Amino acid sequence: MVDPISTPLEDARTRLREATDLLGCDPGMYAILSNASRELTVSIPLRRDDDSIEVLTGYRVQHSVARGPAKGGLRYSPHVNLDEVRALAMWMTWKCALLDVPYGGAKGGVTIDPRQYSQRELERVTRRYTSAIMPIIGPETDIPAPDVGTNEQTMAWMMDTYSMNKGYSIPAIVTGKPISIGGSLGRATSTSEGVVHIALAALRDNGFDPTKCTAAVQGFGKVGRGAAQFAFDAGMKVIAVSDEYGAVFNANGLDIEKLGAHVDSTGKVVGFNGADALDGAALLELDVDLLIPAAIEGVIHEQNAPKVKAKIIVEGANGPTTPAADRILESKGIIVVPDILANAGGVIVSYFEWVQGNQAYWWQESEVESRLEERMLGAWAKVHDFAKERKLSLRGAATVLAVQRVVEAHVIRGLYP
Ligand code: NAD
């Protein structure tokens, strides 16, 4: 799926290089920003349910703490490796800076296929991983959240493990927790809601009437499922949706609620009544107004980019488009709204959750949602206007704005010692 010559870390550094060149930064600043400020690799010995012992590997990477504590998700996937975690941590730095939330960027991961493990095993993995990275995480230092393969339950185990070791409850150690232990109303749907706020703004600002638009969504997890639902609720015709097992297609539009019920009972989108089966890769090449890649990185690459027909791509996933694909899409006039803007809804409401946790004062859902929309649309306007003014792509504009804020923080703080 990924360009053979381009890894997520290389992609992240290419984009950073373009931004620092545009900003006229000196090479020393690029060197600082292209490396993580702290990395921890840990062994996770796991006693499996059959009593055998297996040793897994986990990572926590803090890319930057120049603008505040590090913040970023925890991923459970068999593809997790240190370089991927480094790239994802760097993207978090830019995302937090772009949306002006007072955090640096981090990411964590465990190389594991969670579907092959029981809930009790996953709980043991999570608790051991949390204990192992405890020296570098904390509500004021580094705050994890869910990502691919992890969820609210994972965050509850992390919060409990951290709190048990400290001797009192510390809800602000993670975000994306269940509401019953200090999660925020509106957090579960925040990333996908933000993706659709941005998609609607991008469609309208480019002369499309969203209620007459077609959409395709890759991925039907925490981000993709909500994005498909919000797009459907906004009146768009969602004609195709995929997950790792395949895709489903209906030219008249899928009923996303019914599709969700089908996925809840079977675990996959394929086999949904009222749709035809479609090859997963073909979804990315459908002639739609809006394409939302919301699964994994590197799915739109040099080989398939020439065949992409969508008018607007809104990146729900982190890093779904490689730099080589970006150039091809740009030459075809396809508008790409970058991940660090499009999927920032999650970190915005994570920030709200952290603020609520620190203050032990809970907001109404309507307050969370209106503040989320205000921040997403504000960032959209800023990126959109800056791109026009400087004749940059939306990704170029978003990255330059974000990197500029981080560079400013570095310069004003000075280089220690
Ligand atoms: P998830 O594990 O909940 O869902 C991932 C989905 O992608 C699943 O439906 C899976 O079947 C599907 N998938 C995996 N490989 C695929 C493939 N090759 N083709 C099609 N579908 C495939 O993960 P998530 O939290 O929804 O995250 C998805 C993306 O969004 C990731 O890039 C993640 O980093 C990013 N993201 C997530 C959040 C969040 O709040 N969860 C926030 C910002 C960005």
Short mmCIF file of C-alpha atoms and ligand atoms in Angstrom, two decimals:
data_model
loop_
_atom_site.label_atom_id
_atom_site.label_comp_id
_atom_site.label_asym_id
_atom_site.label_seq_id
_atom_site.Cartn_x
_atom_site.Cartn_y
_atom_site.Cartn_z
CA MET A 1 0.00 0.00 0.00
CA VAL A 2 2.80 2.39 0.91
CA ASP A 3 5.23 3.81 -1.70
CA PRO A 4 8.19 1.43 -1.66
CA ILE A 5 10.57 4.36 -1.35
CA SER A 6 8.67 6.45 1.16
CA THR A 7 8.00 5.69 4.83
CA PRO A 8 5.73 7.80 7.06
CA LEU A 9 8.79 9.24 8.82
CA GLU A 10 10.40 10.19 5.52
CA ASP A 11 7.10 11.76 4.43
CA ALA A 12 6.85 13.72 7.68
CA ARG A 13 10.43 14.96 7.33
CA THR A 14 9.93 15.90 3.66
CA ARG A 15 6.99 18.08 4.67
CA LEU A 16 8.91 19.59 7.55
CA ARG A 17 11.84 20.36 5.23
CA GLU A 18 9.49 22.13 2.78
CA ALA A 19 8.02 24.22 5.60
CA THR A 20 11.35 25.15 7.23
CA ASP A 21 12.75 26.09 3.80
CA LEU A 22 9.74 28.32 3.16
CA LEU A 23 10.11 29.93 6.56
CA GLY A 24 13.83 30.46 5.99
CA CYS A 25 14.77 28.52 9.15
CA ASP A 26 18.41 27.69 9.70
CA PRO A 27 19.51 24.04 9.38
CA GLY A 28 19.88 23.74 13.15
CA MET A 29 16.15 24.37 13.62
CA TYR A 30 15.33 21.71 11.01
CA ALA A 31 17.66 19.31 12.86
CA ILE A 32 15.87 19.97 16.16
CA LEU A 33 12.40 19.58 14.67
CA SER A 34 13.14 16.52 12.54
CA ASN A 35 14.11 14.50 15.62
CA ALA A 36 12.02 13.46 18.59
CA SER A 37 12.89 15.03 21.90
CA ARG A 38 12.43 11.77 23.84
CA GLU A 39 11.86 8.12 22.89
CA LEU A 40 11.27 5.08 25.04
CA THR A 41 11.19 1.47 23.83
CA VAL A 42 9.88 -1.08 26.30
CA SER A 43 9.54 -4.85 26.52
CA ILE A 44 6.11 -6.08 27.53
CA PRO A 45 6.19 -9.64 28.85
CA LEU A 46 2.65 -11.03 28.64
CA ARG A 47 1.26 -14.14 30.30
CA ARG A 48 -1.25 -15.45 27.81
CA ASP A 49 -4.47 -17.12 28.84
CA ASP A 50 -2.93 -20.57 28.14
CA ASP A 51 -0.14 -19.68 30.62
CA SER A 52 2.57 -19.32 27.95
CA ILE A 53 4.70 -16.17 27.97
CA GLU A 54 5.17 -13.86 25.03
CA VAL A 55 7.23 -10.68 24.88
CA LEU A 56 5.82 -7.70 22.96
CA THR A 57 7.48 -4.37 22.16
CA GLY A 58 6.01 -0.96 22.93
CA TYR A 59 7.07 2.61 22.24
CA ARG A 60 6.35 6.11 23.46
CA VAL A 61 7.81 8.97 21.48
CA GLN A 62 7.58 12.62 22.52
CA HIS A 63 8.42 14.70 19.50
CA SER A 64 8.17 18.17 21.05
CA VAL A 65 7.27 19.80 24.34
CA ALA A 66 8.09 23.33 23.20
CA ARG A 67 4.45 24.53 23.44
CA GLY A 68 3.25 22.40 26.36
CA PRO A 69 2.98 18.80 27.52
CA ALA A 70 3.28 16.10 24.86
CA LYS A 71 -0.05 14.75 23.62
CA GLY A 72 -0.86 11.84 21.35
CA GLY A 73 -2.62 8.54 20.84
CA LEU A 74 -1.72 4.94 21.56
CA ARG A 75 -1.84 2.49 18.67
CA TYR A 76 -2.15 -1.31 18.83
CA SER A 77 -1.30 -2.77 15.44
CA PRO A 78 0.99 -5.47 14.05
CA HIS A 79 2.58 -2.78 11.83
CA VAL A 80 3.68 -0.50 14.68
CA ASN A 81 7.40 0.26 14.58
CA LEU A 82 9.57 3.01 16.03
CA ASP A 83 9.77 5.04 12.82
CA GLU A 84 5.99 5.02 12.38
CA VAL A 85 5.53 6.19 15.97
CA ARG A 86 8.12 8.95 15.39
CA ALA A 87 6.22 10.18 12.32
CA LEU A 88 2.87 10.12 14.13
CA ALA A 89 4.39 12.00 17.09
CA MET A 90 5.71 14.71 14.75
CA TRP A 91 2.30 15.08 13.09
CA MET A 92 0.76 15.56 16.54
CA THR A 93 3.14 18.47 17.21
CA TRP A 94 1.97 20.22 14.04
CA LYS A 95 -1.69 19.42 14.67
CA CYS A 96 -1.64 20.84 18.21
CA ALA A 97 0.23 23.93 17.03
CA LEU A 98 -2.10 24.51 14.07
CA LEU A 99 -5.21 24.30 16.25
CA ASP A 100 -3.43 26.33 18.93
CA VAL A 101 -3.97 23.82 21.73
CA PRO A 102 -1.20 24.14 24.33
CA TYR A 103 0.50 20.81 23.70
CA GLY A 104 3.51 19.33 21.99
CA GLY A 105 3.25 16.06 20.07
CA ALA A 106 3.63 12.44 21.14
CA LYS A 107 2.56 8.98 20.07
CA GLY A 108 2.68 5.50 21.51
CA GLY A 109 2.32 2.06 20.09
CA VAL A 110 2.52 -1.64 20.80
CA THR A 111 3.32 -4.10 18.02
CA ILE A 112 0.34 -6.39 18.47
CA ASP A 113 -2.69 -7.51 16.51
CA PRO A 114 -5.36 -6.86 19.16
CA ARG A 115 -7.87 -9.13 17.44
CA GLN A 116 -5.71 -12.15 18.25
CA TYR A 117 -5.82 -11.50 22.01
CA SER A 118 -8.55 -11.83 24.65
CA GLN A 119 -9.79 -8.79 26.58
CA ARG A 120 -7.99 -10.07 29.69
CA GLU A 121 -4.74 -10.34 27.74
CA LEU A 122 -5.20 -6.83 26.31
CA GLU A 123 -5.78 -5.54 29.82
CA ARG A 124 -2.51 -7.12 30.99
CA VAL A 125 -0.64 -5.69 27.97
CA THR A 126 -2.07 -2.21 28.61
CA ARG A 127 -1.30 -2.23 32.32
CA ARG A 128 2.26 -3.49 31.79
CA TYR A 129 2.88 -0.99 28.97
CA THR A 130 1.52 1.85 31.13
CA SER A 131 3.77 0.86 34.03
CA ALA A 132 6.77 0.68 31.71
CA ILE A 133 6.24 4.18 30.26
CA MET A 134 5.17 5.70 33.58
CA PRO A 135 8.46 7.53 34.11
CA ILE A 136 7.74 9.76 31.11
CA ILE A 137 3.94 10.21 31.11
CA GLY A 138 1.76 12.33 33.38
CA PRO A 139 -1.02 14.92 33.22
CA GLU A 140 1.60 17.66 32.99
CA THR A 141 4.15 15.83 30.84
CA ASP A 142 2.52 13.50 28.30
CA ILE A 143 -1.16 12.58 27.96
CA PRO A 144 -2.11 9.50 25.87
CA ALA A 145 -5.43 8.98 24.01
CA PRO A 146 -6.94 6.22 21.83
CA ASP A 147 -5.79 5.59 18.26
CA VAL A 148 -5.95 2.62 15.86
CA GLY A 149 -6.70 -0.59 17.77
CA THR A 150 -7.30 1.05 21.16
CA ASN A 151 -10.45 2.53 22.69
CA GLU A 152 -12.12 3.96 25.80
CA GLN A 153 -11.56 0.72 27.69
CA THR A 154 -7.82 0.88 26.97
CA MET A 155 -7.78 4.43 28.36
CA ALA A 156 -9.68 3.31 31.48
CA TRP A 157 -7.03 0.63 32.15
CA MET A 158 -4.25 3.18 31.61
CA MET A 159 -5.89 5.70 33.92
CA ASP A 160 -6.43 3.06 36.59
CA THR A 161 -2.88 1.70 36.37
CA TYR A 162 -1.37 5.18 36.61
CA SER A 163 -3.69 6.19 39.45
CA MET A 164 -3.08 2.97 41.44
CA ASN A 165 0.65 3.55 41.25
CA LYS A 166 0.32 7.19 42.36
CA GLY A 167 -2.16 6.34 45.10
CA TYR A 168 -5.07 8.55 44.01
CA SER A 169 -7.29 9.03 40.93
CA ILE A 170 -5.77 11.14 38.17
CA PRO A 171 -8.33 11.43 35.34
CA ALA A 172 -6.23 13.94 33.37
CA ILE A 173 -3.51 11.32 32.67
CA VAL A 174 -5.41 10.18 29.54
CA THR A 175 -8.15 11.53 27.31
CA GLY A 176 -10.76 9.58 25.39
CA LYS A 177 -11.83 7.86 28.65
CA PRO A 178 -15.34 6.60 29.41
CA ILE A 179 -17.65 9.36 30.69
CA SER A 180 -18.08 7.54 34.02
CA ILE A 181 -14.45 8.17 34.98
CA GLY A 182 -14.02 11.71 33.66
CA GLY A 183 -14.36 11.44 29.90
CA SER A 184 -15.80 14.42 28.07
CA LEU A 185 -19.21 14.46 26.49
CA GLY A 186 -18.70 14.62 22.74
CA ARG A 187 -15.14 13.17 22.75
CA ALA A 188 -16.03 9.83 21.13
CA THR A 189 -17.39 11.48 17.99
CA SER A 190 -15.14 14.55 18.01
CA THR A 191 -12.62 13.48 15.35
CA SER A 192 -15.27 12.42 12.86
CA GLU A 193 -17.46 15.42 13.64
CA GLY A 194 -14.46 17.68 13.01
CA VAL A 195 -13.67 15.86 9.75
CA VAL A 196 -17.19 16.57 8.53
CA HIS A 197 -17.16 20.23 9.69
CA ILE A 198 -14.05 20.67 7.56
CA ALA A 199 -15.44 18.65 4.65
CA LEU A 200 -18.61 20.77 4.56
CA ALA A 201 -16.58 23.99 4.68
CA ALA A 202 -14.24 22.76 1.93
CA LEU A 203 -17.16 21.72 -0.28
CA ARG A 204 -19.04 25.01 0.22
CA ASP A 205 -15.95 27.19 -0.29
CA ASN A 206 -15.33 25.38 -3.54
CA GLY A 207 -18.84 25.89 -4.87
CA PHE A 208 -20.40 22.51 -4.03
CA ASP A 209 -23.80 22.04 -2.43
CA PRO A 210 -23.10 19.24 0.12
CA THR A 211 -26.67 17.91 -0.18
CA LYS A 212 -25.99 17.15 -3.84
CA CYS A 213 -22.59 15.55 -3.22
CA THR A 214 -21.44 11.95 -3.21
CA ALA A 215 -18.87 10.63 -0.75
CA ALA A 216 -16.72 7.55 -0.16
CA VAL A 217 -15.12 6.70 3.18
CA GLN A 218 -12.17 4.36 3.68
CA GLY A 219 -12.16 2.81 7.16
CA PHE A 220 -15.16 2.15 9.39
CA GLY A 221 -13.56 2.50 12.81
CA LYS A 222 -13.72 5.34 15.32
CA VAL A 223 -13.06 8.00 12.68
CA GLY A 224 -14.52 6.52 9.46
CA ARG A 225 -17.79 5.31 10.90
CA GLY A 226 -18.62 8.64 12.50
CA ALA A 227 -17.48 10.54 9.41
CA ALA A 228 -19.75 8.41 7.20
CA GLN A 229 -22.63 8.99 9.63
CA PHE A 230 -22.13 12.77 9.92
CA ALA A 231 -21.76 13.07 6.11
CA PHE A 232 -24.98 11.05 5.71
CA ASP A 233 -26.73 13.22 8.32
CA ALA A 234 -25.57 16.35 6.43
CA GLY A 235 -27.44 15.09 3.38
CA MET A 236 -24.56 13.65 1.37
CA LYS A 237 -24.94 10.43 -0.55
CA VAL A 238 -22.31 8.10 0.93
CA ILE A 239 -21.94 5.60 -1.90
CA ALA A 240 -19.04 3.47 -0.63
CA VAL A 241 -17.41 2.51 2.64
CA SER A 242 -14.58 0.09 3.35
CA ASP A 243 -12.69 -1.57 6.15
CA GLU A 244 -9.66 -3.84 6.16
CA TYR A 245 -11.76 -6.77 4.85
CA GLY A 246 -13.26 -5.06 1.78
CA ALA A 247 -15.72 -2.42 0.63
CA VAL A 248 -19.44 -2.03 -0.08
CA PHE A 249 -20.99 0.15 -2.75
CA ASN A 250 -24.44 1.48 -3.58
CA ALA A 251 -24.77 4.16 -6.26
CA ASN A 252 -28.00 5.37 -4.59
CA GLY A 253 -26.29 5.82 -1.24
CA LEU A 254 -25.75 3.52 1.74
CA ASP A 255 -27.90 3.67 4.85
CA ILE A 256 -25.04 4.28 7.29
CA GLU A 257 -27.07 3.53 10.41
CA LYS A 258 -28.09 0.13 9.05
CA LEU A 259 -24.52 -0.51 7.89
CA GLY A 260 -23.35 0.29 11.43
CA ALA A 261 -25.79 -2.27 12.86
CA HIS A 262 -24.48 -4.84 10.35
CA VAL A 263 -20.87 -4.13 11.42
CA ASP A 264 -21.84 -4.42 15.10
CA SER A 265 -23.18 -7.91 14.49
CA THR A 266 -20.62 -9.24 11.94
CA GLY A 267 -17.48 -7.19 12.55
CA LYS A 268 -17.10 -6.12 8.92
CA VAL A 269 -18.81 -4.03 6.23
CA VAL A 270 -18.80 -6.79 3.60
CA GLY A 271 -21.99 -8.80 3.35
CA PHE A 272 -24.20 -5.76 4.04
CA ASN A 273 -27.62 -6.20 2.52
CA GLY A 274 -28.48 -3.35 0.17
CA ALA A 275 -25.00 -2.89 -1.29
CA ASP A 276 -22.64 -4.57 -3.74
CA ALA A 277 -19.21 -5.81 -2.80
CA LEU A 278 -16.32 -3.68 -4.02
CA ASP A 279 -12.58 -4.18 -3.91
CA GLY A 280 -11.18 -2.10 -1.02
CA ALA A 281 -8.54 -0.42 -3.18
CA ALA A 282 -11.12 0.50 -5.85
CA LEU A 283 -12.96 2.71 -3.33
CA LEU A 284 -10.12 5.23 -3.52
CA GLU A 285 -10.59 5.52 -7.28
CA LEU A 286 -14.36 6.14 -7.34
CA ASP A 287 -15.72 9.21 -9.08
CA VAL A 288 -17.04 11.02 -5.99
CA ASP A 289 -17.15 14.63 -4.85
CA LEU A 290 -15.67 13.82 -1.46
CA LEU A 291 -13.21 11.09 -0.47
CA ILE A 292 -12.42 10.57 3.21
CA PRO A 293 -9.50 8.21 3.81
CA ALA A 294 -9.98 7.33 7.50
CA ALA A 295 -7.99 4.12 7.99
CA ILE A 296 -4.21 4.05 7.86
CA GLU A 297 -1.26 5.95 6.39
CA GLY A 298 0.20 5.75 2.88
CA VAL A 299 -2.94 4.48 1.09
CA ILE A 300 -2.88 7.13 -1.66
CA HIS A 301 0.51 6.75 -3.28
CA GLU A 302 2.37 7.27 -6.52
CA GLN A 303 0.78 4.22 -8.17
CA ASN A 304 -2.90 4.89 -7.49
CA ALA A 305 -2.90 8.72 -7.31
CA PRO A 306 -3.19 9.09 -11.12
CA LYS A 307 -6.45 7.07 -10.93
CA VAL A 308 -8.06 9.09 -8.11
CA LYS A 309 -11.17 10.92 -9.38
CA ALA A 310 -12.50 12.55 -6.20
CA LYS A 311 -12.84 16.35 -6.33
CA ILE A 312 -11.94 16.90 -2.68
CA ILE A 313 -10.03 14.62 -0.32
CA VAL A 314 -10.39 15.24 3.40
CA GLU A 315 -7.83 13.26 5.38
CA GLY A 316 -9.51 11.58 8.34
CA ALA A 317 -6.50 9.29 8.86
CA ASN A 318 -3.01 10.46 9.69
CA GLY A 319 -0.70 10.51 6.67
CA PRO A 320 -2.94 8.74 4.12
CA THR A 321 -1.39 10.61 1.16
CA THR A 322 2.33 10.32 0.38
CA PRO A 323 4.24 13.42 -0.82
CA ALA A 324 4.62 11.83 -4.29
CA ALA A 325 0.84 11.30 -4.47
CA ASP A 326 0.27 14.86 -3.27
CA ARG A 327 2.14 16.24 -6.25
CA ILE A 328 0.10 14.11 -8.65
CA LEU A 329 -3.21 15.09 -7.03
CA GLU A 330 -2.25 18.76 -7.12
CA SER A 331 -1.42 18.55 -10.83
CA LYS A 332 -4.89 17.06 -11.39
CA GLY A 333 -6.53 19.94 -9.49
CA ILE A 334 -7.76 17.70 -6.68
CA ILE A 335 -8.07 19.59 -3.38
CA VAL A 336 -6.51 17.77 -0.43
CA VAL A 337 -7.38 18.94 3.08
CA PRO A 338 -4.50 17.70 5.24
CA ASP A 339 -4.74 15.44 8.27
CA ILE A 340 -3.28 17.96 10.72
CA LEU A 341 -6.29 20.16 10.05
CA ALA A 342 -9.02 17.69 9.06
CA ASN A 343 -8.72 15.19 11.90
CA ALA A 344 -7.83 17.63 14.67
CA GLY A 345 -11.29 17.43 16.28
CA GLY A 346 -10.10 14.58 18.50
CA VAL A 347 -7.23 16.48 20.01
CA ILE A 348 -9.36 19.59 20.46
CA VAL A 349 -11.93 17.73 22.54
CA SER A 350 -9.10 15.81 24.25
CA TYR A 351 -7.84 19.23 25.31
CA PHE A 352 -11.33 20.10 26.57
CA GLU A 353 -11.42 16.78 28.45
CA TRP A 354 -8.03 17.48 30.03
CA VAL A 355 -9.12 20.99 31.06
CA GLN A 356 -12.33 19.56 32.58
CA GLY A 357 -10.32 16.84 34.38
CA ASN A 358 -7.85 19.33 35.81
CA GLN A 359 -10.66 21.60 37.00
CA ALA A 360 -13.02 18.77 38.03
CA TYR A 361 -15.78 20.75 36.32
CA TRP A 362 -17.79 19.17 33.49
CA TRP A 363 -19.18 20.93 30.46
CA GLN A 364 -22.49 20.37 28.66
CA GLU A 365 -22.28 18.46 25.38
CA SER A 366 -23.61 21.50 23.48
CA GLU A 367 -20.75 23.59 24.88
CA VAL A 368 -18.17 21.00 23.78
CA GLU A 369 -19.70 20.82 20.31
CA SER A 370 -19.99 24.55 19.72
CA ARG A 371 -16.41 25.16 20.88
CA LEU A 372 -15.22 22.30 18.66
CA GLU A 373 -16.98 23.72 15.61
CA GLU A 374 -15.68 27.21 16.31
CA ARG A 375 -12.07 26.02 16.52
CA MET A 376 -12.30 23.75 13.47
CA LEU A 377 -13.90 26.40 11.27
CA GLY A 378 -11.52 29.07 12.57
CA ALA A 379 -8.52 26.90 11.63
CA TRP A 380 -10.08 26.10 8.24
CA ALA A 381 -10.48 29.83 7.45
CA LYS A 382 -6.92 30.58 8.55
CA VAL A 383 -5.40 27.76 6.46
CA HIS A 384 -7.62 28.46 3.46
CA ASP A 385 -6.79 32.20 3.44
CA PHE A 386 -3.07 31.64 4.04
CA ALA A 387 -2.94 29.10 1.19
CA LYS A 388 -4.55 31.62 -1.17
CA GLU A 389 -2.37 34.50 -0.03
CA ARG A 390 0.89 32.55 -0.33
CA LYS A 391 -0.19 30.40 -3.30
CA LEU A 392 0.39 27.20 -1.33
CA SER A 393 -1.47 23.92 -1.19
CA LEU A 394 -3.69 23.53 1.88
CA ARG A 395 -1.12 21.07 3.27
CA GLY A 396 1.72 23.48 2.61
CA ALA A 397 -0.18 26.31 4.29
CA ALA A 398 -1.22 24.20 7.31
CA THR A 399 2.29 22.84 7.83
CA VAL A 400 3.94 26.26 7.50
CA LEU A 401 1.48 27.84 9.98
CA ALA A 402 2.02 25.00 12.45
CA VAL A 403 5.80 24.81 12.12
CA GLN A 404 6.02 28.59 12.43
CA ARG A 405 4.28 28.45 15.82
CA VAL A 406 6.62 25.73 17.08
CA VAL A 407 9.71 27.54 15.77
CA GLU A 408 8.53 30.71 17.51
CA ALA A 409 8.24 28.82 20.81
CA HIS A 410 11.75 27.40 20.38
CA VAL A 411 13.25 30.78 19.56
CA ILE A 412 11.57 32.64 22.40
CA ARG A 413 12.43 29.93 24.95
CA GLY A 414 16.01 29.77 23.74
CA LEU A 415 18.28 26.74 23.56
CA TYR A 416 18.96 25.16 26.94
CA PRO A 417 21.64 25.34 28.41
P1 NAD B 1 -9.81 2.25 14.32
O1 NAD B 1 -8.90 1.16 14.72
O2 NAD B 1 -10.97 2.58 15.19
O3 NAD B 1 -10.36 2.02 12.83
C1 NAD B 1 -9.54 1.78 11.75
C2 NAD B 1 -10.43 1.33 10.59
O4 NAD B 1 -9.65 1.23 9.40
C3 NAD B 1 -11.07 -0.04 10.78
O5 NAD B 1 -12.38 -0.02 10.25
C4 NAD B 1 -10.19 -0.97 9.95
O6 NAD B 1 -10.87 -2.13 9.51
C5 NAD B 1 -9.88 -0.04 8.79
N1 NAD B 1 -8.72 -0.41 7.99
C6 NAD B 1 -7.50 -0.82 8.41
N2 NAD B 1 -6.72 -1.07 7.35
C7 NAD B 1 -7.46 -0.79 6.24
C8 NAD B 1 -7.23 -0.84 4.85
N3 NAD B 1 -6.06 -1.25 4.38
N4 NAD B 1 -8.23 -0.48 4.02
C9 NAD B 1 -9.43 -0.07 4.48
N5 NAD B 1 -9.71 0.00 5.79
C10 NAD B 1 -8.74 -0.37 6.65
O7 NAD B 1 -8.86 3.56 14.14
P2 NAD B 1 -9.31 5.08 14.17
O8 NAD B 1 -9.15 5.61 15.55
O9 NAD B 1 -10.60 5.23 13.43
O10 NAD B 1 -8.13 5.75 13.32
C11 NAD B 1 -8.14 5.79 11.91
C12 NAD B 1 -7.12 6.82 11.46
O11 NAD B 1 -7.46 8.10 12.00
C13 NAD B 1 -5.69 6.58 11.90
O12 NAD B 1 -4.81 7.07 10.91
C14 NAD B 1 -5.56 7.42 13.15
O13 NAD B 1 -4.22 7.75 13.47
C15 NAD B 1 -6.36 8.62 12.74
N6 NAD B 1 -6.88 9.46 13.81
C16 NAD B 1 -7.65 8.94 14.81
C17 NAD B 1 -8.16 9.78 15.80
C18 NAD B 1 -9.09 9.28 16.86
O14 NAD B 1 -9.60 10.12 17.63
N7 NAD B 1 -9.38 8.00 16.94
C19 NAD B 1 -7.83 11.14 15.79
C20 NAD B 1 -7.04 11.65 14.75
C21 NAD B 1 -6.58 10.79 13.78
#
